[in-house]
PDB file of N, CA and C in Angstrom:
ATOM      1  N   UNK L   1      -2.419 -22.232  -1.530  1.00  0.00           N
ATOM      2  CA  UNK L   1      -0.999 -22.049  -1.404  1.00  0.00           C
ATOM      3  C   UNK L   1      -0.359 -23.399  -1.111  1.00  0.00           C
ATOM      4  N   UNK L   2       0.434 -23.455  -1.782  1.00  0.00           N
ATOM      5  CA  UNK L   2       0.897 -24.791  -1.802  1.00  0.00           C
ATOM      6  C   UNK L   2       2.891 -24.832  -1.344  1.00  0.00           C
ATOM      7  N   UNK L   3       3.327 -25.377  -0.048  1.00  0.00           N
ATOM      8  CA  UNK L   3       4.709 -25.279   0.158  1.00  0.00           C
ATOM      9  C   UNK L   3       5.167 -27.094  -0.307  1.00  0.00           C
ATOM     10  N   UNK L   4       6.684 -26.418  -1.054  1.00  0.00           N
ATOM     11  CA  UNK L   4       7.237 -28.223  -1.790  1.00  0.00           C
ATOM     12  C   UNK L   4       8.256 -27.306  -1.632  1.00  0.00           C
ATOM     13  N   UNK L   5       9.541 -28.242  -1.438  1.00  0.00           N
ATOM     14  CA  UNK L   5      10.754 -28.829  -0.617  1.00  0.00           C
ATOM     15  C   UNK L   5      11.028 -28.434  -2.629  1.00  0.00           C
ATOM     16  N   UNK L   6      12.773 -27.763  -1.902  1.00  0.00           N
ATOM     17  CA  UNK L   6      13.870 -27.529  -3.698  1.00  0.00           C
ATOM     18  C   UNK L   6      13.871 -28.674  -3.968  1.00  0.00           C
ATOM     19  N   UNK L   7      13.661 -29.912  -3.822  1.00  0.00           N
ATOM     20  CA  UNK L   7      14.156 -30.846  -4.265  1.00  0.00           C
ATOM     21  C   UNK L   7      12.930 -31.567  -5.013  1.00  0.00           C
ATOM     22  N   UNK L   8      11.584 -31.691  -4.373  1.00  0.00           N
ATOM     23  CA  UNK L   8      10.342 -31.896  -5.187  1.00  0.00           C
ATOM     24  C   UNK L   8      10.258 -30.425  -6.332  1.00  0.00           C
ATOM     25  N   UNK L   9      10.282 -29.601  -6.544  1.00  0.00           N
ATOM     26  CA  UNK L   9      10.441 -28.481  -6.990  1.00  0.00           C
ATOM     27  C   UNK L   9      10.988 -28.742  -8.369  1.00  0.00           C
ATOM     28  N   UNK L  10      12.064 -29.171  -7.803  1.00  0.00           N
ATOM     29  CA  UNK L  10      13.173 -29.012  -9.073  1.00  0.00           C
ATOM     30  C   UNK L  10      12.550 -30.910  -9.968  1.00  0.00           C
ATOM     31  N   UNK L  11      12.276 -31.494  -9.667  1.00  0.00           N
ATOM     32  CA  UNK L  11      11.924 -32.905  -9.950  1.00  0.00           C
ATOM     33  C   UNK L  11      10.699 -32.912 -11.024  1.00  0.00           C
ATOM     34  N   UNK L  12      10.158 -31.591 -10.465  1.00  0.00           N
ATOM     35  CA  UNK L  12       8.493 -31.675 -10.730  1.00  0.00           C
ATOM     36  C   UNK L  12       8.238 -29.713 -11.351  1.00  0.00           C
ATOM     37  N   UNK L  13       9.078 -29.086 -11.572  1.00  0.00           N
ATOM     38  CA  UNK L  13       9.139 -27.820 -11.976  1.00  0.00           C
ATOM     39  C   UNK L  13       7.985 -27.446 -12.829  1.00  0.00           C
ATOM     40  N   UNK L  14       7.936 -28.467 -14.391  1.00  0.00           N
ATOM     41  CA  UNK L  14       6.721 -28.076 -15.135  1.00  0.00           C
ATOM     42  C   UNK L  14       5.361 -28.212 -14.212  1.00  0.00           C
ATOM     43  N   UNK L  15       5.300 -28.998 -13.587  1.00  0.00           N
ATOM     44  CA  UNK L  15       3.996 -29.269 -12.971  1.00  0.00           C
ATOM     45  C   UNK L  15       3.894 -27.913 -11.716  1.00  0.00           C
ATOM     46  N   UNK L  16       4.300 -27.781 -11.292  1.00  0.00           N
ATOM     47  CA  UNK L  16       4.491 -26.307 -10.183  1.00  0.00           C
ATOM     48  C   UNK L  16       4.091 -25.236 -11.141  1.00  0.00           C
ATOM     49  N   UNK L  17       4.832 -25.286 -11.989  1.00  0.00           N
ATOM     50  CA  UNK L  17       4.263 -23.818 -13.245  1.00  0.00           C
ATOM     51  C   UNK L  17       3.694 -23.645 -13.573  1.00  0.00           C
ATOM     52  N   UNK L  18       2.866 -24.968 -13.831  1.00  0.00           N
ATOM     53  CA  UNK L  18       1.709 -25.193 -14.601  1.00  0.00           C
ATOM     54  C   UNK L  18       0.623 -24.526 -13.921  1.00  0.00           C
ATOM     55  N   UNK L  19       1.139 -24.933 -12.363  1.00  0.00           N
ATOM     56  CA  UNK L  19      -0.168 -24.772 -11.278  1.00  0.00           C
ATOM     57  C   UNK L  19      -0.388 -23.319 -11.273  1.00  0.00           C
ATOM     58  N   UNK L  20       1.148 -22.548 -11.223  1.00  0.00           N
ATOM     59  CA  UNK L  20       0.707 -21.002 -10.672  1.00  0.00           C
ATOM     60  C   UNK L  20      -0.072 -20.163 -11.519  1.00  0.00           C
ATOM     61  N   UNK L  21       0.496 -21.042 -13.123  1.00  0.00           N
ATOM     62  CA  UNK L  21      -0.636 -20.129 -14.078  1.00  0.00           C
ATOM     63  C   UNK L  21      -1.726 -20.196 -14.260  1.00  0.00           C
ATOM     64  N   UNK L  22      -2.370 -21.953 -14.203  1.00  0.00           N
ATOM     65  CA  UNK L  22      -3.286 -22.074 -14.854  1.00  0.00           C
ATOM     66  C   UNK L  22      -4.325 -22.263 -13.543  1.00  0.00           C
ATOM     67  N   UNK L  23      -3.948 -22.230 -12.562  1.00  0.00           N
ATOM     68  CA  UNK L  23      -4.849 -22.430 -11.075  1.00  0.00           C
ATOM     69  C   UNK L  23      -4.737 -20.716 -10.260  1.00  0.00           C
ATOM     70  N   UNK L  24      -3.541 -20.321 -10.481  1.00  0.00           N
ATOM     71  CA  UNK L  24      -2.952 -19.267  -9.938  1.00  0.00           C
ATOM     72  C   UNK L  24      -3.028 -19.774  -8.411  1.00  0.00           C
ATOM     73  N   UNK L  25      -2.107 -20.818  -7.965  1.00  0.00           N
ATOM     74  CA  UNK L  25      -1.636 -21.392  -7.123  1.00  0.00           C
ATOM     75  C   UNK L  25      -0.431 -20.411  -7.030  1.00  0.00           C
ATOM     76  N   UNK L  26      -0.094 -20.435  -5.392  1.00  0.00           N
ATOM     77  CA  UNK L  26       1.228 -19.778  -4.995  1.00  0.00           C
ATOM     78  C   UNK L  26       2.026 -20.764  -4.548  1.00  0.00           C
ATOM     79  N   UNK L  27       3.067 -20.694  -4.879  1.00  0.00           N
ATOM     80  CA  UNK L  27       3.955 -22.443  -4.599  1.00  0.00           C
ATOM     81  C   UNK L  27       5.329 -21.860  -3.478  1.00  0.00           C
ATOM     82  N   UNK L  28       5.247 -21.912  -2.503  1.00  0.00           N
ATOM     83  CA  UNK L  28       6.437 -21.930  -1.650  1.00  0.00           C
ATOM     84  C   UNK L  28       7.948 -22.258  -1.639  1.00  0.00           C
ATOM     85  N   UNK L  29       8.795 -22.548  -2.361  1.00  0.00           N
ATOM     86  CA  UNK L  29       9.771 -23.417  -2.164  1.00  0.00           C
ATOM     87  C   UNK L  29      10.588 -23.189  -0.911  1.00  0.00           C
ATOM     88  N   UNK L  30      10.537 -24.267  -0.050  1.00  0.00           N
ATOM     89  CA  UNK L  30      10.958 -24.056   1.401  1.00  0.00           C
ATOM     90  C   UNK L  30      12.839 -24.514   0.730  1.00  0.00           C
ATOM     91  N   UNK L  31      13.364 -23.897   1.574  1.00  0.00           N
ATOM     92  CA  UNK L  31      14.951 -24.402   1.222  1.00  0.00           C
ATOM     93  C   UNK L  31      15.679 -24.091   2.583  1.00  0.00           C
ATOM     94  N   UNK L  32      16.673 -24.763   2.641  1.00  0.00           N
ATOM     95  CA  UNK L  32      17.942 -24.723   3.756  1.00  0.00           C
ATOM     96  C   UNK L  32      17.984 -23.407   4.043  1.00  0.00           C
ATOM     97  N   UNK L  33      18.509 -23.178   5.646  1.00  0.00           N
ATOM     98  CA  UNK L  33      18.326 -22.061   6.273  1.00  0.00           C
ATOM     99  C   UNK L  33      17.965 -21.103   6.317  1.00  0.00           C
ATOM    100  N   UNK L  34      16.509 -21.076   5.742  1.00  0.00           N
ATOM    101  CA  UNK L  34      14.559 -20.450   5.562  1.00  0.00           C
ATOM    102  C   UNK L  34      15.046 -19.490   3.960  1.00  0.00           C
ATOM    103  N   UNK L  35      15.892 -19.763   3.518  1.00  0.00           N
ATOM    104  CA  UNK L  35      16.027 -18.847   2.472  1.00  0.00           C
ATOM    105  C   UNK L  35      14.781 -19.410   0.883  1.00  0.00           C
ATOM    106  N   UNK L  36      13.408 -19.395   1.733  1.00  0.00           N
ATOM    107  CA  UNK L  36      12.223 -19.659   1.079  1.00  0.00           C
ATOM    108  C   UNK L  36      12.661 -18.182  -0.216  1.00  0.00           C
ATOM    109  N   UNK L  37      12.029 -19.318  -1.941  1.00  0.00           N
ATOM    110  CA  UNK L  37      11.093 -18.377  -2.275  1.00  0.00           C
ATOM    111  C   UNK L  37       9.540 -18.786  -2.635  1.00  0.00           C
ATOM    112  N   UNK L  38       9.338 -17.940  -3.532  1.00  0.00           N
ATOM    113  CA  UNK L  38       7.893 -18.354  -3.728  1.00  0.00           C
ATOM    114  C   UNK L  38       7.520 -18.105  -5.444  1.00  0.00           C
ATOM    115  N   UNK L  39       6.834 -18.768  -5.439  1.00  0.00           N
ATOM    116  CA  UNK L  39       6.822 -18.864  -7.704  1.00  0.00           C
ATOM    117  C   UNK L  39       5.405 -18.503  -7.525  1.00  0.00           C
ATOM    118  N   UNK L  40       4.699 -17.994  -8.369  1.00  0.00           N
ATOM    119  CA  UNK L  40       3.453 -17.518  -9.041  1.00  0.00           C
ATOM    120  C   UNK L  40       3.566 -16.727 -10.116  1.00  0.00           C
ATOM    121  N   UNK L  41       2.249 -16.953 -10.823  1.00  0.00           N
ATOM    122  CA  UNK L  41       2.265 -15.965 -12.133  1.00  0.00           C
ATOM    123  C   UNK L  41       2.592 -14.785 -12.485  1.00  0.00           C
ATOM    124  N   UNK L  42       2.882 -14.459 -13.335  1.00  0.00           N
ATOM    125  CA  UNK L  42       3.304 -13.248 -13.762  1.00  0.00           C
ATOM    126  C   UNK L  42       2.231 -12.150 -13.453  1.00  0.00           C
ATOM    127  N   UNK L  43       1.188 -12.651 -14.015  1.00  0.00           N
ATOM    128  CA  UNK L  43      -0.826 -11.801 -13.892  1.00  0.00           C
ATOM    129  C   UNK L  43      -0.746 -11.771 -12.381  1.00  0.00           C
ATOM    130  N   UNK L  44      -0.806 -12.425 -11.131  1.00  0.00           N
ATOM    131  CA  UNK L  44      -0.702 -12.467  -9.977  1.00  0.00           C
ATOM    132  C   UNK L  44       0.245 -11.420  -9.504  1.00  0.00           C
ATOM    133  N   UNK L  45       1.233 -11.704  -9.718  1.00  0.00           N
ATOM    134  CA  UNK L  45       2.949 -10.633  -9.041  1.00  0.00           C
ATOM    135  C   UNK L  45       2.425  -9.334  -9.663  1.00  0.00           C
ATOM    136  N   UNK L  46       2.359  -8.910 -11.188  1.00  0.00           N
ATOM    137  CA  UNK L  46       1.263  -7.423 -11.409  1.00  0.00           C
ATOM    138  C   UNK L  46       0.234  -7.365 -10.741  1.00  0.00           C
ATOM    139  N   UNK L  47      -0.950  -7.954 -10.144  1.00  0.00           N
ATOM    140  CA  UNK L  47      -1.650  -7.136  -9.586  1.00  0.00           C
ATOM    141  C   UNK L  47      -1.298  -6.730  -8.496  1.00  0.00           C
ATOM    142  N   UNK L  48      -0.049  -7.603  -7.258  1.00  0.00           N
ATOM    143  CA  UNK L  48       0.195  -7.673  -6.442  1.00  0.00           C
ATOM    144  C   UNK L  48       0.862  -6.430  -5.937  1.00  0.00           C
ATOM    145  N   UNK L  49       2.155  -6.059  -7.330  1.00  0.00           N
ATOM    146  CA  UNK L  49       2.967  -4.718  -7.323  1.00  0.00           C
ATOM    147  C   UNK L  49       1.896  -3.618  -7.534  1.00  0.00           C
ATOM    148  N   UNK L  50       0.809  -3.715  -8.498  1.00  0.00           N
ATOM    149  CA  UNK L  50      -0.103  -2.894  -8.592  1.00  0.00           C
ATOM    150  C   UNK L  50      -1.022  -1.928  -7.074  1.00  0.00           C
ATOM    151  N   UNK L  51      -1.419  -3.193  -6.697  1.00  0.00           N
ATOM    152  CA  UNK L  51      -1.428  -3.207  -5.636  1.00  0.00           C
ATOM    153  C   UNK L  51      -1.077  -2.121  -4.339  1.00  0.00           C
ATOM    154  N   UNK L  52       0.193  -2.702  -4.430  1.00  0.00           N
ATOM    155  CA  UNK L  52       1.420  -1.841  -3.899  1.00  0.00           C
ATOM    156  C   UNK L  52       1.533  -0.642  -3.834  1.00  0.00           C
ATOM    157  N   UNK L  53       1.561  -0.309  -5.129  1.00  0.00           N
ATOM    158  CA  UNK L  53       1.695   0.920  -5.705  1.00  0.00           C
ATOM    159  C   UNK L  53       0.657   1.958  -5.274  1.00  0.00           C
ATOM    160  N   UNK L  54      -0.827   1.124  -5.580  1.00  0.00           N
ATOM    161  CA  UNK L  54      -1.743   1.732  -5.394  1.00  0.00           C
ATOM    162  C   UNK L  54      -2.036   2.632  -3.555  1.00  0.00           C
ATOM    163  N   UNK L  55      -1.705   1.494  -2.707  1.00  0.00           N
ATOM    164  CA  UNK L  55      -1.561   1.955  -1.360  1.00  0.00           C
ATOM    165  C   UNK L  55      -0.381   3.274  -1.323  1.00  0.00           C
ATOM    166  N   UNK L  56       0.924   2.752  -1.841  1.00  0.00           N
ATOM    167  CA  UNK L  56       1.289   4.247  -1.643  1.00  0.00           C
ATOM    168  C   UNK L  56       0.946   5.414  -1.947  1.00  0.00           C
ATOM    169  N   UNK L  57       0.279   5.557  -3.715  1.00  0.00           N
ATOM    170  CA  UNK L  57      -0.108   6.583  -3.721  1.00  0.00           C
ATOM    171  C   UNK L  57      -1.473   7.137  -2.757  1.00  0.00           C
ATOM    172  N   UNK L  58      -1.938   6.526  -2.212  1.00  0.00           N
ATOM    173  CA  UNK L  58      -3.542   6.736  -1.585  1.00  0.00           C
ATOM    174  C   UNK L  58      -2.762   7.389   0.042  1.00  0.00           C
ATOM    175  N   UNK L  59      -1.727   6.936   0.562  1.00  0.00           N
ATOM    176  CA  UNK L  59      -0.951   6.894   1.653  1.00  0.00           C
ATOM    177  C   UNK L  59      -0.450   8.507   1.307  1.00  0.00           C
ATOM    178  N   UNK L  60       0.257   8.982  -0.080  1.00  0.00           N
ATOM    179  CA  UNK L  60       0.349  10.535  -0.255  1.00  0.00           C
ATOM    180  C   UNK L  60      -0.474  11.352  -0.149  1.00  0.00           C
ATOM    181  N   UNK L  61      -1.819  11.002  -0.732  1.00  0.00           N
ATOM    182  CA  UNK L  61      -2.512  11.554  -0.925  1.00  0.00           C
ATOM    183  C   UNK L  61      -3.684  12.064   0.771  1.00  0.00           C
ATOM    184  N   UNK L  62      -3.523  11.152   1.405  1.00  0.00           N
ATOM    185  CA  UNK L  62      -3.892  10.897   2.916  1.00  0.00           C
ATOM    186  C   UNK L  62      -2.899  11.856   3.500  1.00  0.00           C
ATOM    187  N   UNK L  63      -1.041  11.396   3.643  1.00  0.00           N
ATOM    188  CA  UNK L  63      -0.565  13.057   3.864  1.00  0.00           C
ATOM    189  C   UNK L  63      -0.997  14.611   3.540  1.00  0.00           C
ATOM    190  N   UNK L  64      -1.203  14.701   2.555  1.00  0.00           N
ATOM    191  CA  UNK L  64      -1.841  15.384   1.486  1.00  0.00           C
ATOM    192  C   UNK L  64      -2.711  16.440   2.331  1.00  0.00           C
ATOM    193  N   UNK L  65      -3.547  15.832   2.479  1.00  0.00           N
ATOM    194  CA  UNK L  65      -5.093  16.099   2.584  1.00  0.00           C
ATOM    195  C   UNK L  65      -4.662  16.658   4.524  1.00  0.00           C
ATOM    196  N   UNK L  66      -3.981  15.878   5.281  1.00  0.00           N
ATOM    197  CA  UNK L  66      -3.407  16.357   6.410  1.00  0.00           C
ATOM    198  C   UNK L  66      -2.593  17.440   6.717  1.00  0.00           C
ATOM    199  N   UNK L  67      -2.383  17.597   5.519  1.00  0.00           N
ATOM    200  CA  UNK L  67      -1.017  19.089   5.706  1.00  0.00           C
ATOM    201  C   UNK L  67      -1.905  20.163   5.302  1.00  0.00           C
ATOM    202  N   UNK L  68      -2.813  19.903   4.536  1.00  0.00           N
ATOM    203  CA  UNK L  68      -3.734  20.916   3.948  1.00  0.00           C
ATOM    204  C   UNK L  68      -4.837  21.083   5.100  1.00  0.00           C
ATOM    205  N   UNK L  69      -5.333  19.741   6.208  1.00  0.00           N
ATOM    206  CA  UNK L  69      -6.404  20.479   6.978  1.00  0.00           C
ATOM    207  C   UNK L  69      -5.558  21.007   8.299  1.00  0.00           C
ATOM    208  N   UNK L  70      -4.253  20.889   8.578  1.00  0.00           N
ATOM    209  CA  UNK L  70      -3.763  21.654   9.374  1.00  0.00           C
ATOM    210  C   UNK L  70      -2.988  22.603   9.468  1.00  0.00           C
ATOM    211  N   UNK L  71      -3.148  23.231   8.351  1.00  0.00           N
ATOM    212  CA  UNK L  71      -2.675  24.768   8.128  1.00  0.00           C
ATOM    213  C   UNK L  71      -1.788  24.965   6.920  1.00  0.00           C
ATOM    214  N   UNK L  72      -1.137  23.472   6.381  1.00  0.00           N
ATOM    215  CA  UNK L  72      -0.296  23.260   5.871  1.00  0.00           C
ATOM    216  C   UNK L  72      -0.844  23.865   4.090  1.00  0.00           C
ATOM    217  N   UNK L  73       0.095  24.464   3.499  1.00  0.00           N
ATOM    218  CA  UNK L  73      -0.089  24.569   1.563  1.00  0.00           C
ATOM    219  C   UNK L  73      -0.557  26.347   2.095  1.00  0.00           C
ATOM    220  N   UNK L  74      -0.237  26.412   0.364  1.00  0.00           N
ATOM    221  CA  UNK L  74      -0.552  28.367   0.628  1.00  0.00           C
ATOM    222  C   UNK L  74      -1.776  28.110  -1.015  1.00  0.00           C
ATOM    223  N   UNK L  75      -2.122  29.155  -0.725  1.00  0.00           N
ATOM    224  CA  UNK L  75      -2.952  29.264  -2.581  1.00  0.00           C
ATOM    225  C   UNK L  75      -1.932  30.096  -3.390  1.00  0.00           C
ATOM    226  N   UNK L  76      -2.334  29.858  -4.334  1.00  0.00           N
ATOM    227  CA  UNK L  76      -1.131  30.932  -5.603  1.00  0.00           C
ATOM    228  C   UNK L  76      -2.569  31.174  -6.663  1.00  0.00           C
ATOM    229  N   UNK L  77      -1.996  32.023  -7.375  1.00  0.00           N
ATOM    230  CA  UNK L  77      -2.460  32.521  -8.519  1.00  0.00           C
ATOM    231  C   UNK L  77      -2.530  31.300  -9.955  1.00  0.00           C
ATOM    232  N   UNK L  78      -3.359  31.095 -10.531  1.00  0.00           N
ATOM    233  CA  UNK L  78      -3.205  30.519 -11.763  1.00  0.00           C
ATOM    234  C   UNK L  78      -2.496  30.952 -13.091  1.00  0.00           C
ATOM    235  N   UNK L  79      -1.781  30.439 -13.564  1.00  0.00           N
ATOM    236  CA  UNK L  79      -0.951  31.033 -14.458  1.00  0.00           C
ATOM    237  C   UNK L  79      -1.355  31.363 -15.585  1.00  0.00           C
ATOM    238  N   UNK L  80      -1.795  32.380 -16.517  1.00  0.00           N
ATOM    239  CA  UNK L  80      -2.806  31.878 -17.995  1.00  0.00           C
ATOM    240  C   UNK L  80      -1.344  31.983 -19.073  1.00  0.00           C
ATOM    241  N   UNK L  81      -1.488  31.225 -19.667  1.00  0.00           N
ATOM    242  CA  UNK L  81      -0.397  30.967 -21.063  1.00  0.00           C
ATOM    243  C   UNK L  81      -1.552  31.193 -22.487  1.00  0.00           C
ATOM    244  N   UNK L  82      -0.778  32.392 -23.157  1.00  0.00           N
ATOM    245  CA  UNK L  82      -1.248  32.412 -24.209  1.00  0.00           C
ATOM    246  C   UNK L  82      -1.134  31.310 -24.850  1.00  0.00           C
ATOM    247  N   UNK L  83      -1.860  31.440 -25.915  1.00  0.00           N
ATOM    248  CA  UNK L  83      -1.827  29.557 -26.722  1.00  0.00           C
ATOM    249  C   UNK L  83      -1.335  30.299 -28.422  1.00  0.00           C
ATOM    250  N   UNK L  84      -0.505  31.107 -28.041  1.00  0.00           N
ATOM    251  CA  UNK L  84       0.203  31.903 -29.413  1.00  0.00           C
ATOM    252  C   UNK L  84       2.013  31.312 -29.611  1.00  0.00           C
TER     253      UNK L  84
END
């Protein structure tokens, strides 16, 4: 992880880009009154949201499984649909 100042940033941009793709370096840009961002690859930020995603659904599914071992959900009947 690498932190550079907006002003090296902006001076040196191709070379920062270069890094996040082809190193998959995370580049910091520190700026005036902490309003930091941060640049990395595109492949990186998807697995990252992926990621993400993935914990929430596992986090439902963990509710889930809690409502069901404490009394929670009813059973129903299965529905059959003719295929006519």
């Amino acid at each position: 992880m690498l932190a550079v100042n907006y002003s090296t940033i902006r001076n040196n941009l191709k070379s920062y880009c270069d890094q996040a793709t082809d190193n998959n370096e995370t580049v910091i840009v520190t700026r005036k009154n902490e309003k930091n961002i941060v640049i990395m690859s595109l492949e990186q930020y998807n697995a990252l949201t992926k990621a993400a995603r993935n914990t929430e659904y596992l986090a439902k599914i963990d509710r889930g499984i809690e409502q069901l071992s404490s009394g929670g959900g009813s059973a129903h009947e299965l529905i059959e649909v003719d295929d006519e």
